[in-house]
mmCIF file of C-alpha atoms in Angstrom:
data_model
loop_
_atom_site.group_PDB
_atom_site.id
_atom_site.type_symbol
_atom_site.label_atom_id
_atom_site.label_comp_id
_atom_site.label_asym_id
_atom_site.label_seq_id
_atom_site.Cartn_x
_atom_site.Cartn_y
_atom_site.Cartn_z
ATOM 1 C CA MET A 260 0.014 0.016 -0.056
ATOM 2 C CA SER A 261 1.347 3.348 -1.041
ATOM 3 C CA GLY A 262 2.186 6.097 1.520
ATOM 4 C CA MET A 263 -0.923 8.114 0.614
ATOM 5 C CA LEU A 264 -3.196 5.186 1.067
ATOM 6 C CA ASN A 265 -1.737 4.303 4.407
ATOM 7 C CA THR A 266 -2.614 7.705 5.950
ATOM 8 C CA PRO A 267 -5.232 7.661 8.739
ATOM 9 C CA ALA A 268 -7.578 9.813 6.807
ATOM 10 C CA MET A 269 -7.425 7.854 3.606
ATOM 11 C CA LYS A 270 -7.761 4.554 5.407
ATOM 12 C CA GLY A 271 -10.871 5.823 7.215
ATOM 13 C CA PHE A 272 -12.445 7.156 3.906
ATOM 14 C CA MET A 273 -11.766 3.849 2.117
ATOM 15 C CA LYS A 274 -13.276 1.898 5.036
ATOM 16 C CA THR A 275 -16.439 4.020 5.043
ATOM 17 C CA CYS A 276 -16.911 3.487 1.343
ATOM 18 C CA LYS A 277 -16.524 -0.207 1.873
ATOM 19 C CA ASP A 278 -18.930 -0.301 4.811
ATOM 20 C CA GLY A 279 -21.495 1.536 2.774
ATOM 21 C CA TRP A 280 -21.137 -0.806 -0.175
ATOM 22 C CA ASP A 281 -21.426 -3.949 2.116
ATOM 23 C CA GLN A 282 -24.766 -2.336 3.373
ATOM 24 C CA GLY A 283 -26.103 -2.298 -0.123
ATOM 25 C CA TRP A 284 -26.537 1.357 -0.196
ATOM 26 C CA HIS A 285 -24.435 2.174 -3.320
ATOM 27 C CA GLU A 286 -25.593 0.512 -6.505
ATOM 28 C CA ARG A 287 -23.543 1.356 -9.513
ATOM 29 C CA ASN A 288 -22.155 4.853 -8.978
ATOM 30 C CA GLY A 289 -24.784 5.739 -6.367
ATOM 31 C CA GLY A 290 -23.937 7.901 -3.411
ATOM 32 C CA ASN A 291 -20.907 10.169 -2.476
ATOM 33 C CA LEU A 292 -18.718 10.971 0.446
ATOM 34 C CA THR A 293 -16.402 13.866 1.277
ATOM 35 C CA TYR A 294 -14.074 14.540 4.144
ATOM 36 C CA ARG A 295 -12.381 17.868 5.223
ATOM 37 C CA LEU A 296 -8.783 17.249 6.167
ATOM 38 C CA THR A 297 -7.297 18.331 9.571
ATOM 39 C CA ASP A 298 -3.901 19.994 9.624
ATOM 40 C CA ALA A 299 -2.457 16.653 10.700
ATOM 41 C CA ASP A 300 -4.074 14.888 7.779
ATOM 42 C CA LEU A 301 -2.664 17.511 5.481
ATOM 43 C CA GLU A 302 0.805 17.260 6.845
ATOM 44 C CA ALA A 303 0.691 13.525 6.334
ATOM 45 C CA MET A 304 -0.841 13.732 2.868
ATOM 46 C CA ARG A 305 1.136 16.693 1.438
ATOM 47 C CA PRO A 306 4.289 14.631 0.414
ATOM 48 C CA PHE A 307 2.170 12.577 -2.028
ATOM 49 C CA PHE A 308 0.433 15.449 -3.853
ATOM 50 C CA TYR A 309 1.157 16.015 -7.489
ATOM 51 C CA ALA A 310 4.220 18.270 -8.146
ATOM 52 C CA GLU A 311 1.797 20.006 -10.591
ATOM 53 C CA PRO A 312 -1.899 20.161 -9.470
ATOM 54 C CA ARG A 313 -4.600 20.241 -12.051
ATOM 55 C CA GLU A 314 -6.332 23.450 -13.186
ATOM 56 C CA TRP A 315 -8.709 25.369 -10.963
ATOM 57 C CA VAL A 316 -12.380 24.630 -11.590
ATOM 58 C CA SER A 317 -15.150 27.032 -10.447
ATOM 59 C CA MET A 318 -17.736 25.325 -8.149
ATOM 60 C CA GLY A 319 -20.596 27.861 -9.046
ATOM 61 C CA VAL A 320 -20.970 28.370 -5.211
ATOM 62 C CA THR A 321 -18.891 30.042 -2.506
ATOM 63 C CA GLY A 322 -18.051 28.953 1.049
ATOM 64 C CA ALA A 323 -15.684 31.645 2.304
ATOM 65 C CA ASN A 324 -15.301 30.003 5.663
ATOM 66 C CA LEU A 325 -13.690 27.029 3.727
ATOM 67 C CA GLY A 326 -11.113 28.975 1.774
ATOM 68 C CA GLY A 327 -7.850 27.115 1.824
ATOM 69 C CA SER A 328 -9.320 23.855 2.962
ATOM 70 C CA TYR A 329 -8.552 20.339 1.412
ATOM 71 C CA PHE A 330 -11.112 17.632 0.978
ATOM 72 C CA ILE A 331 -11.132 13.905 0.122
ATOM 73 C CA ALA A 332 -13.961 13.150 -2.285
ATOM 74 C CA THR A 333 -15.372 10.247 -4.328
ATOM 75 C CA GLY A 334 -15.188 10.743 -8.025
ATOM 76 C CA SER A 335 -18.076 11.421 -10.341
ATOM 77 C CA GLY A 336 -19.272 8.217 -12.037
ATOM 78 C CA LYS A 337 -17.017 6.162 -9.718
ATOM 79 C CA TYR A 338 -18.344 3.108 -7.923
ATOM 80 C CA PHE A 339 -18.093 2.773 -4.069
ATOM 81 C CA ARG A 340 -17.257 -0.916 -4.594
ATOM 82 C CA ASN A 341 -14.062 0.096 -6.402
ATOM 83 C CA VAL A 342 -12.631 2.575 -3.849
ATOM 84 C CA GLU A 343 -10.957 -0.203 -1.932
ATOM 85 C CA LEU A 344 -9.782 -1.969 -5.099
ATOM 86 C CA ASN A 345 -8.578 1.058 -7.005
ATOM 87 C CA PRO A 346 -8.571 4.175 -4.929
ATOM 88 C CA GLU A 347 -6.207 6.209 -7.092
ATOM 89 C CA ASP A 348 -8.879 5.903 -9.889
ATOM 90 C CA SER A 349 -11.914 6.318 -7.632
ATOM 91 C CA VAL A 350 -11.075 9.079 -5.200
ATOM 92 C CA CYS A 351 -9.422 12.342 -5.331
ATOM 93 C CA VAL A 352 -7.924 15.019 -2.899
ATOM 94 C CA VAL A 353 -8.833 18.620 -3.793
ATOM 95 C CA GLU A 354 -7.692 22.035 -2.635
ATOM 96 C CA ILE A 355 -10.017 24.935 -2.188
ATOM 97 C CA ASN A 356 -8.758 28.368 -3.214
ATOM 98 C CA GLU A 357 -8.710 31.185 -0.734
ATOM 99 C CA ALA A 358 -11.903 32.688 -2.133
ATOM 100 C CA GLY A 359 -13.658 29.466 -1.286
ATOM 101 C CA ASP A 360 -15.370 29.164 -4.809
ATOM 102 C CA SER A 361 -13.002 26.992 -6.781
ATOM 103 C CA TYR A 362 -11.142 23.655 -6.371
ATOM 104 C CA ARG A 363 -8.280 21.858 -8.083
ATOM 105 C CA ILE A 364 -7.316 18.124 -7.791
ATOM 106 C CA VAL A 365 -3.872 17.600 -6.097
ATOM 107 C CA TRP A 366 -4.104 13.832 -5.959
ATOM 108 C CA GLY A 367 -6.121 10.917 -7.325
ATOM 109 C CA LEU A 368 -8.501 10.170 -10.367
ATOM 110 C CA ILE A 369 -5.393 9.110 -12.192
ATOM 111 C CA ASN A 370 -7.494 8.203 -15.216
ATOM 112 C CA GLY A 371 -9.161 11.595 -15.429
ATOM 113 C CA GLY A 372 -12.495 12.759 -14.124
ATOM 114 C CA ARG A 373 -13.679 15.221 -11.342
ATOM 115 C CA PRO A 374 -15.072 15.005 -7.841
ATOM 116 C CA THR A 375 -18.742 13.797 -7.443
ATOM 117 C CA SER A 376 -21.229 15.748 -9.427
ATOM 118 C CA GLU A 377 -22.666 16.645 -5.974
ATOM 119 C CA PHE A 378 -19.391 18.257 -4.748
ATOM 120 C CA PRO A 379 -20.997 21.663 -4.747
ATOM 121 C CA THR A 380 -23.765 20.419 -2.648
ATOM 122 C CA HIS A 381 -21.324 18.779 -0.283
ATOM 123 C CA PHE A 382 -19.188 21.831 -0.235
ATOM 124 C CA MET A 383 -22.078 24.244 0.571
ATOM 125 C CA ASN A 384 -23.366 21.946 3.344
ATOM 126 C CA HIS A 385 -19.744 21.550 4.736
ATOM 127 C CA SER A 386 -19.747 25.306 5.021
ATOM 128 C CA VAL A 387 -23.141 25.335 6.802
ATOM 129 C CA ARG A 388 -22.213 22.621 9.228
ATOM 130 C CA VAL A 389 -18.843 24.050 10.075
ATOM 131 C CA SER A 390 -20.616 27.251 11.096
ATOM 132 C CA ALA A 391 -23.229 25.234 13.049
ATOM 133 C CA THR A 392 -20.790 23.194 14.852
ATOM 134 C CA GLY A 393 -18.007 25.557 15.499
ATOM 135 C CA GLY A 394 -15.818 23.741 12.938
ATOM 136 C CA ALA A 395 -16.358 20.203 14.365
ATOM 137 C CA CYS A 396 -18.112 18.799 11.355
ATOM 138 C CA ARG A 397 -15.756 17.169 8.819
ATOM 139 C CA VAL A 398 -17.783 14.544 7.047
ATOM 140 C CA ILE A 399 -20.720 14.739 4.633
ATOM 141 C CA TYR A 400 -22.116 11.458 3.416
ATOM 142 C CA HIS A 401 -24.920 10.617 0.939
ATOM 143 C CA ALA A 402 -26.242 7.125 0.456
ATOM 144 C CA HIS A 403 -29.292 5.407 -1.303
ATOM 145 C CA THR A 404 -30.817 3.989 1.842
ATOM 146 C CA ALA A 405 -33.571 1.818 0.498
ATOM 147 C CA ASN A 406 -35.933 1.762 3.439
ATOM 148 C CA VAL A 407 -35.695 5.590 4.023
ATOM 149 C CA ILE A 408 -36.511 5.976 0.303
ATOM 150 C CA ALA A 409 -39.580 3.584 0.778
ATOM 151 C CA LEU A 410 -40.890 5.598 3.642
ATOM 152 C CA THR A 411 -40.745 8.826 1.520
ATOM 153 C CA TYR A 412 -43.534 7.264 -0.695
ATOM 154 C CA VAL A 413 -45.771 6.827 2.401
ATOM 155 C CA LEU A 414 -45.020 9.357 5.103
ATOM 156 C CA PRO A 415 -45.902 13.039 4.966
ATOM 157 C CA LEU A 416 -42.726 14.828 3.763
ATOM 158 C CA THR A 417 -42.334 17.051 6.859
ATOM 159 C CA ASP A 418 -39.444 17.124 9.292
ATOM 160 C CA ARG A 419 -41.821 16.400 12.260
ATOM 161 C CA ASP A 420 -43.669 13.541 10.737
ATOM 162 C CA PHE A 421 -40.521 11.835 9.486
ATOM 163 C CA THR A 422 -38.527 12.370 12.698
ATOM 164 C CA ARG A 423 -41.480 11.037 14.853
ATOM 165 C CA ALA A 424 -41.719 7.943 12.797
ATOM 166 C CA LEU A 425 -38.041 7.310 13.162
ATOM 167 C CA TRP A 426 -37.657 8.206 16.874
ATOM 168 C CA LYS A 427 -40.624 5.847 17.718
ATOM 169 C CA SER A 428 -39.104 2.838 15.641
ATOM 170 C CA ALA A 429 -36.012 2.314 17.810
ATOM 171 C CA THR A 430 -35.147 3.298 21.294
ATOM 172 C CA GLU A 431 -31.705 4.513 20.443
ATOM 173 C CA CYS A 432 -32.974 7.034 17.738
ATOM 174 C CA PRO A 433 -33.744 9.971 20.140
ATOM 175 C CA VAL A 434 -30.209 9.524 21.710
ATOM 176 C CA VAL A 435 -28.504 9.365 18.352
ATOM 177 C CA PHE A 436 -30.320 12.228 16.717
ATOM 178 C CA PRO A 437 -32.288 14.179 19.310
ATOM 179 C CA GLY A 438 -32.440 17.157 17.028
ATOM 180 C CA GLY A 439 -34.449 15.131 14.390
ATOM 181 C CA VAL A 440 -34.140 15.091 10.658
ATOM 182 C CA GLY A 441 -34.939 17.388 7.751
ATOM 183 C CA VAL A 442 -36.900 16.526 4.783
ATOM 184 C CA VAL A 443 -36.152 17.877 1.348
ATOM 185 C CA PRO A 444 -38.847 17.265 -1.395
ATOM 186 C CA TRP A 445 -37.762 15.519 -4.621
ATOM 187 C CA MET A 446 -35.424 17.643 -6.751
ATOM 188 C CA VAL A 447 -33.174 17.051 -9.537
ATOM 189 C CA PRO A 448 -29.891 15.754 -7.962
ATOM 190 C CA GLY A 449 -26.674 17.669 -8.387
ATOM 191 C CA GLY A 450 -28.218 21.047 -9.078
ATOM 192 C CA ALA A 451 -28.376 24.416 -7.250
ATOM 193 C CA ASP A 452 -31.894 23.900 -5.971
ATOM 194 C CA ILE A 453 -31.360 20.837 -4.044
ATOM 195 C CA ALA A 454 -28.072 22.256 -2.746
ATOM 196 C CA LEU A 455 -29.750 25.301 -1.437
ATOM 197 C CA ALA A 456 -32.677 23.369 -0.038
ATOM 198 C CA THR A 457 -30.450 20.980 1.942
ATOM 199 C CA CYS A 458 -28.302 23.818 3.205
ATOM 200 C CA GLU A 459 -31.561 25.222 4.840
ATOM 201 C CA LYS A 460 -32.220 21.926 6.484
ATOM 202 C CA MET A 461 -28.645 21.394 7.486
ATOM 203 C CA LYS A 462 -28.501 24.665 9.372
ATOM 204 C CA LYS A 463 -30.820 22.916 11.947
ATOM 205 C CA TYR A 464 -30.261 19.165 11.536
ATOM 206 C CA GLU A 465 -27.391 16.698 11.283
ATOM 207 C CA ALA A 466 -29.225 14.679 8.665
ATOM 208 C CA SER A 467 -31.716 15.180 5.832
ATOM 209 C CA ILE A 468 -33.807 12.961 3.927
ATOM 210 C CA TRP A 469 -33.950 13.387 0.116
ATOM 211 C CA ALA A 470 -37.430 12.233 -1.018
ATOM 212 C CA GLN A 471 -37.341 9.240 -3.395
ATOM 213 C CA HIS A 472 -33.488 9.571 -3.461
ATOM 214 C CA GLY A 473 -31.775 8.711 -0.040
ATOM 215 C CA THR A 474 -30.193 10.124 3.137
ATOM 216 C CA PHE A 475 -27.696 12.952 3.582
ATOM 217 C CA VAL A 476 -25.842 12.969 6.867
ATOM 218 C CA SER A 477 -22.969 14.960 8.446
ATOM 219 C CA GLY A 478 -20.524 14.363 11.297
ATOM 220 C CA PRO A 479 -17.207 15.179 13.043
ATOM 221 C CA ASP A 480 -15.599 11.929 11.876
ATOM 222 C CA PHE A 481 -16.376 8.847 9.676
ATOM 223 C CA ASP A 482 -17.698 6.555 12.499
ATOM 224 C CA THR A 483 -20.104 9.155 13.751
ATOM 225 C CA ALA A 484 -21.459 10.016 10.251
ATOM 226 C CA PHE A 485 -21.678 6.444 9.275
ATOM 227 C CA GLY A 486 -23.420 5.497 12.577
ATOM 228 C CA LEU A 487 -25.957 8.300 12.173
ATOM 229 C CA MET A 488 -26.781 6.919 8.531
ATOM 230 C CA HIS A 489 -26.931 3.356 9.753
ATOM 231 C CA THR A 490 -29.231 4.234 12.730
ATOM 232 C CA ILE A 491 -31.637 6.222 10.564
ATOM 233 C CA GLU A 492 -31.782 3.487 7.843
ATOM 234 C CA LYS A 493 -32.370 0.717 10.486
ATOM 235 C CA ALA A 494 -35.106 2.716 12.100
ATOM 236 C CA ALA A 495 -36.711 3.179 8.823
ATOM 237 C CA GLN A 496 -36.366 -0.564 8.180
ATOM 238 C CA ILE A 497 -38.077 -1.420 11.430
ATOM 239 C CA HIS A 498 -40.970 0.948 10.317
ATOM 240 C CA VAL A 499 -41.321 -0.518 6.897
ATOM 241 C CA LEU A 500 -41.478 -4.104 8.476
ATOM 242 C CA ALA A 501 -44.012 -3.010 11.020
ATOM 243 C CA LEU A 502 -46.262 -1.508 8.390
ATOM 244 C CA SER A 503 -45.684 -4.496 6.078
ATOM 245 C CA CYS A 504 -47.473 -6.712 8.683
ATOM 246 C CA GLY A 505 -50.704 -5.150 7.569
ATOM 247 C CA MET A 506 -52.172 -4.561 11.050
ATOM 248 C CA GLY A 507 -51.248 -1.075 11.563
ATOM 249 C CA ILE A 508 -49.143 0.302 14.427
ATOM 250 C CA ARG A 509 -50.882 -0.872 17.726
ATOM 251 C CA GLN A 510 -48.266 0.239 20.145
ATOM 252 C CA THR A 511 -45.229 2.379 20.026
ATOM 253 C CA ILE A 512 -42.819 4.451 22.121
ATOM 254 C CA GLU A 513 -44.942 7.239 23.515
ATOM 255 C CA ASP A 514 -43.988 10.980 23.568
ATOM 256 C CA ASP A 515 -43.395 10.964 27.335
ATOM 257 C CA ASP A 516 -41.298 7.849 26.935
ATOM 258 C CA LEU A 517 -39.190 9.905 24.527
ATOM 259 C CA ARG A 518 -38.759 12.596 26.942
ATOM 260 C CA ALA A 519 -37.703 10.017 29.531
ATOM 261 C CA ILE A 520 -35.029 8.634 27.156
ATOM 262 C CA ALA A 521 -33.717 12.164 26.564
ATOM 263 C CA ARG A 522 -33.451 12.839 30.302
ATOM 264 C CA GLU A 523 -31.833 9.537 31.095
ATOM 265 C CA PHE A 524 -29.115 10.089 28.377
ATOM 266 C CA GLY A 525 -28.688 13.715 28.910
ATOM 267 C CA VAL A 526 -29.592 14.947 25.389
ATOM 268 C CA ASP A 527 -31.876 17.800 24.294
ATOM 269 C CA ILE A 528 -34.612 16.358 22.227
ATOM 270 C CA ARG A 529 -36.399 18.755 19.886
ATOM 271 C CA GLU A 530 -39.577 19.299 22.049
ATOM 272 C CA GLU A 531 -41.510 20.998 19.121
ATOM 273 C CA PHE A 532 -41.776 17.529 17.578
ATOM 274 C CA LEU A 533 -43.487 16.039 20.616
ATOM 275 C CA ASP A 534 -47.150 16.206 21.527
#
C-alpha cells in the first residue's frame, strides 16, 4: 500500500466506502462521500500530492469559511465498490482556493474525471455545518438507503412526521439524533436547487432525507457520520417491517417515553416535535 493510502484519513475514507457498499447502499455509482482534512491529515498527505496540481475549476458556489481547505472526495461516476480496489482511480484530494469558490485536484483520479457531481452540494453543506458546529463537522455522506426511500412514498414529507416515525421505531434514535431530521422534497440531484434546500435543513439538523433519493448526513468523523446513517436506515427498516405486517401500528414509544429517554441520556430532544 502506497504512502498516501496508508494515511489515517485515507484509510478511514476507504473503510467508510466499503462499509456503505457492504450495506447495499451504493448500487452502480450511487452515493458520495467527502471529508475535510485536519492540519495533521494535510501534513501526512502533502508529500504525496502532485508536483503540478490540475487546473482550478469554479464550483458555482462560495463558502468563504472553507477557503484554503482540503477535501477527500469520491469521483463522479465512480463506484463505491471500487474505492478499496482502486482508490487512485476512484477518489481524489482537492484543494479549495482562498476565495472558497474553486477547487483543483492535487491527488487521485489518475484516469481523469472530477469530484462527485454533487461536490458543490457537499461543499455548501460543509460550510453550513462548519458554522453550525464551531468547526467540528468534517464528514458529509450521501447514500441510497432503501428503507428511508420507501418511507418517502408513504409518510408526510415534513421534518416532524419523519422524525417522529424514526424516533418511535427504535429506542436509540432519540439519543443518536435528538435534534431530528430534515426532509427535502424531490429535486433533480446535483443542481443548485437541491443544494440550497439541503443547506437550509442542515442549518438545523445533522441529517436530511432526500425524497425518493436517499439520506444525507454529517458528522465530526467517519464513525459518527456512518453510525448516524446506519441508525436512521435501520429505524426506517423497522418502520417498514411493522407497516408491512398489515395490522397497523398498535403500540409504540410514546412521547413521554421519548422525553424520559432524553433525560436519562442527557440529550436535548427537539420538544417541538413532541405532543
